[in-house]
Tab-separated table of C-alpha atoms in Angstrom:
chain	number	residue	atom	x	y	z
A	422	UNK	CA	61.004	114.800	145.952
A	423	UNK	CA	63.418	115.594	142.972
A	424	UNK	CA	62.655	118.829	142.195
A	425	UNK	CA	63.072	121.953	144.795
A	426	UNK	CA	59.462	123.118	145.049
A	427	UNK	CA	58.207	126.364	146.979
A	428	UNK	CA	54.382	127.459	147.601
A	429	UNK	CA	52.889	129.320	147.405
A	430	UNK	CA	53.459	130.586	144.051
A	431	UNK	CA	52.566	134.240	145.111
A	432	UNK	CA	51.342	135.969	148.383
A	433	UNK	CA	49.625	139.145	148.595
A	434	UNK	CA	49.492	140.387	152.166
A	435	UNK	CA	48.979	144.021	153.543
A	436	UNK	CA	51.576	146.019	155.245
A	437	UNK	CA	52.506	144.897	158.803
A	438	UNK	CA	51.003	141.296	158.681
A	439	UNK	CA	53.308	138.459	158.985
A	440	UNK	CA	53.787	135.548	156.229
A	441	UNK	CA	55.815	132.978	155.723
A	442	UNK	CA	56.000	130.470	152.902
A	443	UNK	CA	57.601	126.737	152.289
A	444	UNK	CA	60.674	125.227	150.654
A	445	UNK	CA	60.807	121.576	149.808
A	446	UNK	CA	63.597	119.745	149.176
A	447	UNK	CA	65.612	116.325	147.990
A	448	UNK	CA	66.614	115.113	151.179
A	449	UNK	CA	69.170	112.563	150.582
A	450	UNK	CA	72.470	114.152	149.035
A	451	UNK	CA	71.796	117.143	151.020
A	452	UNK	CA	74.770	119.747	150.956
A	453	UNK	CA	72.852	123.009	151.707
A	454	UNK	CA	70.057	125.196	151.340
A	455	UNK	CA	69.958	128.927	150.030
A	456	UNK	CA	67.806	131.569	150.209
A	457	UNK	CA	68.023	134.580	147.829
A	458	UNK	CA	65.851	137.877	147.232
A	459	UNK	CA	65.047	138.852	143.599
A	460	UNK	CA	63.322	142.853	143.591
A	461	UNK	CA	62.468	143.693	140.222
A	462	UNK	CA	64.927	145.345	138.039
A	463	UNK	CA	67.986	143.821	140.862
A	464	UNK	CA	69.977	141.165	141.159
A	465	UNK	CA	69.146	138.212	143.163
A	466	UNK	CA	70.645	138.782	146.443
A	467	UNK	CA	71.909	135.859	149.423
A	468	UNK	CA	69.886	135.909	152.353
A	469	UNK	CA	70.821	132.812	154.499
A	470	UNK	CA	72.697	129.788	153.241
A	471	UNK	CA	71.804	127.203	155.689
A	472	UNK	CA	73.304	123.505	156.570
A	473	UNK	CA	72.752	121.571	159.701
A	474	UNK	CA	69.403	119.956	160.555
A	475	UNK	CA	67.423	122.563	162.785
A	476	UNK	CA	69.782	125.501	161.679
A	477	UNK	CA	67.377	128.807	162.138
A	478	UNK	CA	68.693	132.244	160.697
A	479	UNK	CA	67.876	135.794	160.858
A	480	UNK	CA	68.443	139.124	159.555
A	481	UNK	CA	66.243	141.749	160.636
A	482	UNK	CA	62.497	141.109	160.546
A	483	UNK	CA	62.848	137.610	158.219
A	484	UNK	CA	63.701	134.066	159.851
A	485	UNK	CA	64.594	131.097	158.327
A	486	UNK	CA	64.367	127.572	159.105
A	487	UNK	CA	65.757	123.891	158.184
A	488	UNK	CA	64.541	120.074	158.121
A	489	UNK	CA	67.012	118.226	156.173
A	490	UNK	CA	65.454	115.029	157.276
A	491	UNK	CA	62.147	115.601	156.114
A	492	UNK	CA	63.122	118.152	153.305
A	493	UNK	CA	61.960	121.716	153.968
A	494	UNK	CA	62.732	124.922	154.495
A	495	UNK	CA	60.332	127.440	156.382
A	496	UNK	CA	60.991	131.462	155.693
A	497	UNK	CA	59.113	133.734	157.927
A	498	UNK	CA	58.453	137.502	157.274
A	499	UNK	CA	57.452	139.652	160.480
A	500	UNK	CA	55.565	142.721	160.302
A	501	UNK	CA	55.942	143.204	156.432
A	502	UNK	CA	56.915	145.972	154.885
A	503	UNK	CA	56.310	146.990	150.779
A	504	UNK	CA	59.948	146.882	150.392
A	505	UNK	CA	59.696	142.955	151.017
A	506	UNK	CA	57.854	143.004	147.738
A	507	UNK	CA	60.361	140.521	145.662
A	508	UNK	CA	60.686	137.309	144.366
A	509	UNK	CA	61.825	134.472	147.146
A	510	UNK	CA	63.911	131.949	145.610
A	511	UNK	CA	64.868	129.043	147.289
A	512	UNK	CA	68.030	126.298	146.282
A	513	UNK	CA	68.922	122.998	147.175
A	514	UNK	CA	72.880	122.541	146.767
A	515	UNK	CA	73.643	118.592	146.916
A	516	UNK	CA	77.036	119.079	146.567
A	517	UNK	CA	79.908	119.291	144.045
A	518	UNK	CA	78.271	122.622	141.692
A	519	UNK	CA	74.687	120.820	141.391
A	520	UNK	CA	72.322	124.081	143.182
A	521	UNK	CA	68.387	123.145	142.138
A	522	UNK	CA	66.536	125.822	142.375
A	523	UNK	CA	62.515	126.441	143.296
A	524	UNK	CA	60.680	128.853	140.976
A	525	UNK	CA	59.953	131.230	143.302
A	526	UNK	CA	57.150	132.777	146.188
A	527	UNK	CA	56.481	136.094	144.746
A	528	UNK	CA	55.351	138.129	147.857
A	529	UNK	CA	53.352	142.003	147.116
A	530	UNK	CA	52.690	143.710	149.980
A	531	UNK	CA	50.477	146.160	149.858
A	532	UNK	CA	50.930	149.474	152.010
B	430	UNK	CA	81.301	146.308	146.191
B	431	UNK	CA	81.447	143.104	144.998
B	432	UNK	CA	80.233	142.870	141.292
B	433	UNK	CA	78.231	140.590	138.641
B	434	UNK	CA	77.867	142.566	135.226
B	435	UNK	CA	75.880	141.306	132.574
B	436	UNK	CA	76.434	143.443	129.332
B	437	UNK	CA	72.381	144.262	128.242
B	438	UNK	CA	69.913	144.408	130.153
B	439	UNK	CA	67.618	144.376	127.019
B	440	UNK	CA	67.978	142.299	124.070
B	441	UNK	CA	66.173	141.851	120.680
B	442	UNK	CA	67.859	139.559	118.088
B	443	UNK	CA	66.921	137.683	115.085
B	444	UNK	CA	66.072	133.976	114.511
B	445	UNK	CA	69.217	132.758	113.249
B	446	UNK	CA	71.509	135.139	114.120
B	447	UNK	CA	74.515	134.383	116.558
B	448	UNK	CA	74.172	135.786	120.034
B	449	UNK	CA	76.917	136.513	122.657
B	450	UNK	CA	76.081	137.638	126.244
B	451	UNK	CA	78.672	138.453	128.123
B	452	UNK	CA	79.378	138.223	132.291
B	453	UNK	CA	82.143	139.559	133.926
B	454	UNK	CA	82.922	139.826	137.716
B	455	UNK	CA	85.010	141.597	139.853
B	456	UNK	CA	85.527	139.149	142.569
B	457	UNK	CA	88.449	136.831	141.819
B	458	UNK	CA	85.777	133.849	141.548
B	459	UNK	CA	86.633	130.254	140.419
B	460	UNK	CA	83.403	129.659	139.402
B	461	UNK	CA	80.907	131.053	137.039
B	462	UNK	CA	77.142	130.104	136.124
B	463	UNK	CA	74.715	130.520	133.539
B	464	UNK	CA	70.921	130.635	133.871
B	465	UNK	CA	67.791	131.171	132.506
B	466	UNK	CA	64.586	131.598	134.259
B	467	UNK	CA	61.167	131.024	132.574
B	468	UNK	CA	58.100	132.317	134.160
B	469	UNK	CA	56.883	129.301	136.693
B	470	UNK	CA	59.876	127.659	136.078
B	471	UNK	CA	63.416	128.066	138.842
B	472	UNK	CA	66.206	129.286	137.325
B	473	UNK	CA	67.794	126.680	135.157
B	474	UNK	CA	71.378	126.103	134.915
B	475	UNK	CA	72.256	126.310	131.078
B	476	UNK	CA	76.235	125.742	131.519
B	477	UNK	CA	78.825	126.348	134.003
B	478	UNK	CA	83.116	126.977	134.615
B	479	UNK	CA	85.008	126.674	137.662
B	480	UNK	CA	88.119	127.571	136.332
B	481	UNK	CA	89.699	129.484	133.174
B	482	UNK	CA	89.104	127.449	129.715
B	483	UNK	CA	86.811	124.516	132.037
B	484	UNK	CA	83.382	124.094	130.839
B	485	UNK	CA	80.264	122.099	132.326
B	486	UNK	CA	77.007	121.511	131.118
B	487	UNK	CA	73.947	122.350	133.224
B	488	UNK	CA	70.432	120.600	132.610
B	489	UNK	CA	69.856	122.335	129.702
B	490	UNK	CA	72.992	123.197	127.494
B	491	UNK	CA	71.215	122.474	124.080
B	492	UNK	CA	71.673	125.513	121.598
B	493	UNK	CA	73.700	127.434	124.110
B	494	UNK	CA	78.461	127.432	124.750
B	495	UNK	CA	80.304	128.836	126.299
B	496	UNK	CA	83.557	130.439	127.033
B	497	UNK	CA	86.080	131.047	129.550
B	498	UNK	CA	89.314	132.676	127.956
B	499	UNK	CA	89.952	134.875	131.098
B	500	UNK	CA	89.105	134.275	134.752
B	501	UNK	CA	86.901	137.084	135.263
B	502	UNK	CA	84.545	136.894	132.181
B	503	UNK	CA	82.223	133.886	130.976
B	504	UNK	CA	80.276	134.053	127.427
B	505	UNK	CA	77.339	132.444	126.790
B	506	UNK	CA	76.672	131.811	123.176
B	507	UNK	CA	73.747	131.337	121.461
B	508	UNK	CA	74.981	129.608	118.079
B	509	UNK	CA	71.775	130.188	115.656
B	510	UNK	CA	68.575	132.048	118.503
B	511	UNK	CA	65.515	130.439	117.917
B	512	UNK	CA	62.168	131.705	119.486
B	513	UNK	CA	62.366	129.350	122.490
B	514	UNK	CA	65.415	131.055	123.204
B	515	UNK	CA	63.391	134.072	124.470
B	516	UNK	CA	64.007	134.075	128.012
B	517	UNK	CA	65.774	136.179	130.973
B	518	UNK	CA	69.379	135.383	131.347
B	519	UNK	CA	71.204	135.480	134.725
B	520	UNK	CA	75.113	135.055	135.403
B	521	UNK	CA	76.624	134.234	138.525
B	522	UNK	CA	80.028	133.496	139.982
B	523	UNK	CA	80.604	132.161	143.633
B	524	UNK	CA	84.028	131.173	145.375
B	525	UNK	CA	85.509	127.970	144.378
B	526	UNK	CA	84.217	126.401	148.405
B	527	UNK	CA	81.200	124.568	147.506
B	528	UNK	CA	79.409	125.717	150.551
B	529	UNK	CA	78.962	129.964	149.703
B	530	UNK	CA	76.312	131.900	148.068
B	531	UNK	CA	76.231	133.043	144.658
B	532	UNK	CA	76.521	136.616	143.058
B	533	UNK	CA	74.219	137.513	140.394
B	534	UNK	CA	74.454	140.071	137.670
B	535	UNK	CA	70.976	142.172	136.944
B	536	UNK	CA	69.943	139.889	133.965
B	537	UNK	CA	69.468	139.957	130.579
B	538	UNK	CA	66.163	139.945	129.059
B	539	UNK	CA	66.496	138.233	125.372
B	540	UNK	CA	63.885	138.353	123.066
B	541	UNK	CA	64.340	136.401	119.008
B	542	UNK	CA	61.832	136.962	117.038
């Protein structure tokens, strides 16, 4: 892979289910991975920058996961909530200030 | 609070005309960005600075400079817009450590017609 791809492109899901939704990566030259949240009308904001081969992160209700030997990222939503309604953007950093970024999972949840 | 502040939010220019956007942050970073993001496309790094008067190019610098006269603020310039220049524009700035997240300013939306 030489591109960071995500899927699925957009998730609709109603309040309280879980989701979660995939980041794949370059594996070789692997530095880090981010994860940001884009809400409509914000900023893009961090949610876990991640490292080492089986790193898992949380904050609050969403998880993250790493593979850097097979190349993906896993982000997992519990319980959702309409104000996880953004844009999930995902980036591969391979070092030095090359960051490749996915286009996106755009996630509506519907109350 | 740290900071990111793009200058418009909204923008409507001419074909031909020159175009400066301007990003300025509050948090003493060595390093600034410049993207755009297309619909079903990532965000696409146009050019970036980590350090006063340094310049990069990013994957797609064509049409677009830049400038870095002062730490805390980094122009993007659009020399002559053309149509294909439409697009939202997002700044960032992150510490000069390779391994941090970025900040983002709240975007410009550009539209040339």
């Amino acid at each position: 892979i030489l591109n960071v791809e995500q899927s699925p492109q957009s998730l609709h899901v109603q309040e309280g289910d879980s989701t979660n939704f995939t980041c794949s990566f370059p594996s070789s030259n692997f530095y880090a991975l981010h994860w940001y949240r884009w809400e409509t009308a914000k900023s893009p904001e961090a949610l876990f920058v991640m490292t080492l081969n089986g790193d898992e992160k949380k904050k609050g209700r969403i998880s993250a996961t790493l593979n850097t030997k097979e190349g993906y990222s896993y982000l997992y939503i519990k319980g959702s909530q309409p104000e996880d309604s953004a844009t999930y953007l995902c980036a591969s950093h391979t070092g030095g200030f090359k960051t490749i970024f996915g286009a996106g999972t755009r996630l509506f949840v519907k109350a | 609070d740290v900071k990111v502040t793009q200058s418009s939010r909204y923008l409507v220019k001419r074909t031909g005309e020159k175009v400066f956007l301007e990003c300025v942050q509050d948090m003493d970073h060595e390093n600034m960005f410049w993207y755009r993001q297309d619909p079903g496309l990532g965000l696409r790094l146009i050019y970036f600075s980590y350090d006063v008067k340094m310049k990069e190019k990013g994957d797609i610098p064509e049409g677009y400079s830049v400038s870095r006269e002062k730490k805390e603020r980094f122009s993007l310039i659009l020399e002559s817009a053309s149509t294909n220049q439409t697009s939202m524009y997002l700044c960032a700035s992150s510490p000069r450590q390779v391994n941090t997240e970025a900040f983002f300013g709240q975007g410009t939306r550009l539209t040339v017609v």
